[in-house]
XYZ file of C-alpha atoms in Angstrom:
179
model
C 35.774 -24.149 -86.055
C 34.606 -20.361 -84.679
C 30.845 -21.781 -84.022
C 28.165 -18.927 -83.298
C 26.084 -19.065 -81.009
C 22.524 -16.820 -80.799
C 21.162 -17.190 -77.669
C 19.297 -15.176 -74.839
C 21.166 -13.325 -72.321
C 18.485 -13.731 -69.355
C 18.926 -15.960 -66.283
C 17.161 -19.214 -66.946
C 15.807 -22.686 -65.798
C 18.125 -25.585 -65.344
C 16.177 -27.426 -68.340
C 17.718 -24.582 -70.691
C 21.177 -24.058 -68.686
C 21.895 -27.275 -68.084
C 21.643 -28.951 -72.506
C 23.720 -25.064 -72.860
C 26.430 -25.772 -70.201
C 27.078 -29.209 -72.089
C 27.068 -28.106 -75.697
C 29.385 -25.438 -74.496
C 31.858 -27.908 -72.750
C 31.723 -30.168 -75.995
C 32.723 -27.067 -77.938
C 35.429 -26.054 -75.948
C 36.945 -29.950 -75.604
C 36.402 -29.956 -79.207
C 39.299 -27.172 -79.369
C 36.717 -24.697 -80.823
C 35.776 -20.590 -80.762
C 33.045 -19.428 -79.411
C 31.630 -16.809 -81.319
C 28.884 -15.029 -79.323
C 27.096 -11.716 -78.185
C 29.875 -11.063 -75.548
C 27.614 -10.679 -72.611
C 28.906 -11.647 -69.417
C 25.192 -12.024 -68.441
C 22.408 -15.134 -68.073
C 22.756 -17.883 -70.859
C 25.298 -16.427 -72.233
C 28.020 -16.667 -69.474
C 26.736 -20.118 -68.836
C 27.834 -21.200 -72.692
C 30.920 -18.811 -72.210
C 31.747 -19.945 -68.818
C 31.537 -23.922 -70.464
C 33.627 -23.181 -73.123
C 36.071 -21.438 -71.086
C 36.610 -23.779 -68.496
C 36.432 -26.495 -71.683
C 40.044 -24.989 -73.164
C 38.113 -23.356 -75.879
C 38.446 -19.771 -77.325
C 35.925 -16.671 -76.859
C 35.417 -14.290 -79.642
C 32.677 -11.894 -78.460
C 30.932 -9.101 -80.297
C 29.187 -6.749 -77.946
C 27.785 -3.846 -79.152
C 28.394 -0.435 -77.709
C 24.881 0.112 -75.366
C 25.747 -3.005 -73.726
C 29.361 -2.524 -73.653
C 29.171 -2.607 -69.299
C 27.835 -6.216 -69.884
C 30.507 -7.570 -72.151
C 32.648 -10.214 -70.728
C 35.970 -8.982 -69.336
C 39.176 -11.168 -70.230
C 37.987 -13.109 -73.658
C 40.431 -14.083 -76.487
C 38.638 -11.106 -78.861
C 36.026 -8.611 -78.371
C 34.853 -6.397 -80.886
C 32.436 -3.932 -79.817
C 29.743 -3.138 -82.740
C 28.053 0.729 -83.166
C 25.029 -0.976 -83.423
C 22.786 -4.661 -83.849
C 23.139 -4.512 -86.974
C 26.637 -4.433 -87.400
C 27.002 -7.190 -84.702
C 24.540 -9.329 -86.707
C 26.918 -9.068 -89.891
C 29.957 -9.183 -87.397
C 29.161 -12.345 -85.942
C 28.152 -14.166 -89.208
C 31.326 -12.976 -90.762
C 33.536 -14.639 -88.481
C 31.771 -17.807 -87.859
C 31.991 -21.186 -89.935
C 29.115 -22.117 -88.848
C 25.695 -20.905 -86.392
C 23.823 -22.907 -83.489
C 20.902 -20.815 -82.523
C 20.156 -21.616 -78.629
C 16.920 -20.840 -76.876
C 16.329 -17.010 -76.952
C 13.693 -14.323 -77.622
C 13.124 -11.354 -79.854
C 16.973 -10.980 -80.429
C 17.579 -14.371 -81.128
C 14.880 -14.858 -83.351
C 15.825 -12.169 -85.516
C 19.062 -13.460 -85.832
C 17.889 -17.025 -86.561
C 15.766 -15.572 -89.494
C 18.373 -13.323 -90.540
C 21.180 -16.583 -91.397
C 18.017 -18.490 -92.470
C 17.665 -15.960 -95.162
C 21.233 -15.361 -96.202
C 20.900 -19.306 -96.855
C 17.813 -19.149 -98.985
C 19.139 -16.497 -101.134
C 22.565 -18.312 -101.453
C 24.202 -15.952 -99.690
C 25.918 -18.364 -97.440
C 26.240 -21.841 -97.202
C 27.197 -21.998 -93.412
C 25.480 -24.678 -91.831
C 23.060 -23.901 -89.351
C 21.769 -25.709 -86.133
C 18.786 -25.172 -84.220
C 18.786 -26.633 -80.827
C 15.660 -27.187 -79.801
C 16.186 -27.979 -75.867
C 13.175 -28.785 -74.143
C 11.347 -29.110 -76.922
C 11.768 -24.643 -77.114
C 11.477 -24.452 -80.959
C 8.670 -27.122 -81.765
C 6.221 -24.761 -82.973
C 9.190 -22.448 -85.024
C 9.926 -26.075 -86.460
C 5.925 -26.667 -87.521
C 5.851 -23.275 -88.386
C 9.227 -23.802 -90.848
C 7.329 -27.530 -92.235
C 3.918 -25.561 -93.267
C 6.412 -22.616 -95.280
C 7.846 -25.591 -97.042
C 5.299 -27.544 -97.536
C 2.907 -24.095 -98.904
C 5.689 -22.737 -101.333
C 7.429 -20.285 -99.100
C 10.625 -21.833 -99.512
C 12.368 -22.037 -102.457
C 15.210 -24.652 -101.147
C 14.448 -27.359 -99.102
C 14.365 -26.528 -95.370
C 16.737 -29.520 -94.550
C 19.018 -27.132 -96.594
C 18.782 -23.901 -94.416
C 18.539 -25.916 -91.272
C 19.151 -29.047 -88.980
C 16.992 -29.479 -85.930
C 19.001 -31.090 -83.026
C 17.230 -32.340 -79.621
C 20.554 -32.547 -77.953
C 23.627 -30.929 -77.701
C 25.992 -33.999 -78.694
C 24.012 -34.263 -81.853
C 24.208 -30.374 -83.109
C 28.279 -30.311 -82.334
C 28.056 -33.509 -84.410
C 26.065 -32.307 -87.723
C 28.691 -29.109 -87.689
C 31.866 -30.983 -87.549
C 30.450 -33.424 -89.994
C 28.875 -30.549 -92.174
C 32.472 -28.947 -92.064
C 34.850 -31.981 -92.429
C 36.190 -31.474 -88.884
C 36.911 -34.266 -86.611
């Protein structure tokens, strides 16, 4: 499977590196692509670096005003003109998305598969991985939209919630047929 992965670039805490560094080794035993930002930088080359040293494949999409961050020596880097093109790059070549812990950037990239889904747009499934319990108020927040009519498909639908990394790899490759 080419997997995507939205997550932050910055330097972290152990509780967020160390649920990343696993999911990424899992990946990359599981014979799988990374699909990711590119960055060389924080989370990032901690999921990279795990997937790497895993036997797995990178396919990065960096975009050109952080081109001097992209990670030297992947499988495939495509460099996009701009955030929006690597949004529509990265969805393109994934099967399916696992959004890590992030900010800004990785929440609009969250909402943006969330609403391909909703409209129909795409049927990839999608994992949130909510390590350290990151996402709990995104996850109320997506209950109440249900539960008030915001939603017009179910949100078990647009997207699983996975506490550990063992458990997101496993809803894809299930979701997917892969095993």
């Amino acid at each position: 499977m080419n997997i995507c992965v939205f997550l932050s670039a910055a330097d972290l805490d152990d509780r967020y590196t160390r649920p990343a560094r696993e999911f990424a080794r899992l990946l990359g035993k599981g014979g799988h692509t990374l699909v990711w930002g590119g960055s060389d930088v924080g989370l990032m080359k901690v999921v990279a670096d795990g997937v790497e040293e895993a036997g797995g494949r990178l396919l990065g999409v960096s975009v050109e005003f952080l081109a001097a961050k992209a990670r030297p020596g992947v499988d495939e880097m495509v460099v996009a003109k701009d955030l929006a093109e690597r949004k529509r790059l990265l969805l393109e070549k994934a099967d399916a998305v696992v959004i890590m812990v992030g900010g800004t950037g990785t929440l609009d990239e969250a909402t943006e598969i969330l609403e391909l889904k909703k409209h129909g747009h795409t049927e990839k499934p999608v994992v949130l991985l909510n390590t350290a319990g990151f996402y709990d108020g995104l996850k109320e927040q997506f209950r109440r939209m249900g539960d008030e009519g915001f939603l017009p498909r179910p949100l078990t639908e647009l997207v699983f919630f996975a506490e550990e990394p063992v458990g997101a790899l496993a809803y894809l490759e299930e979701s997917l047929g892969v095993a």
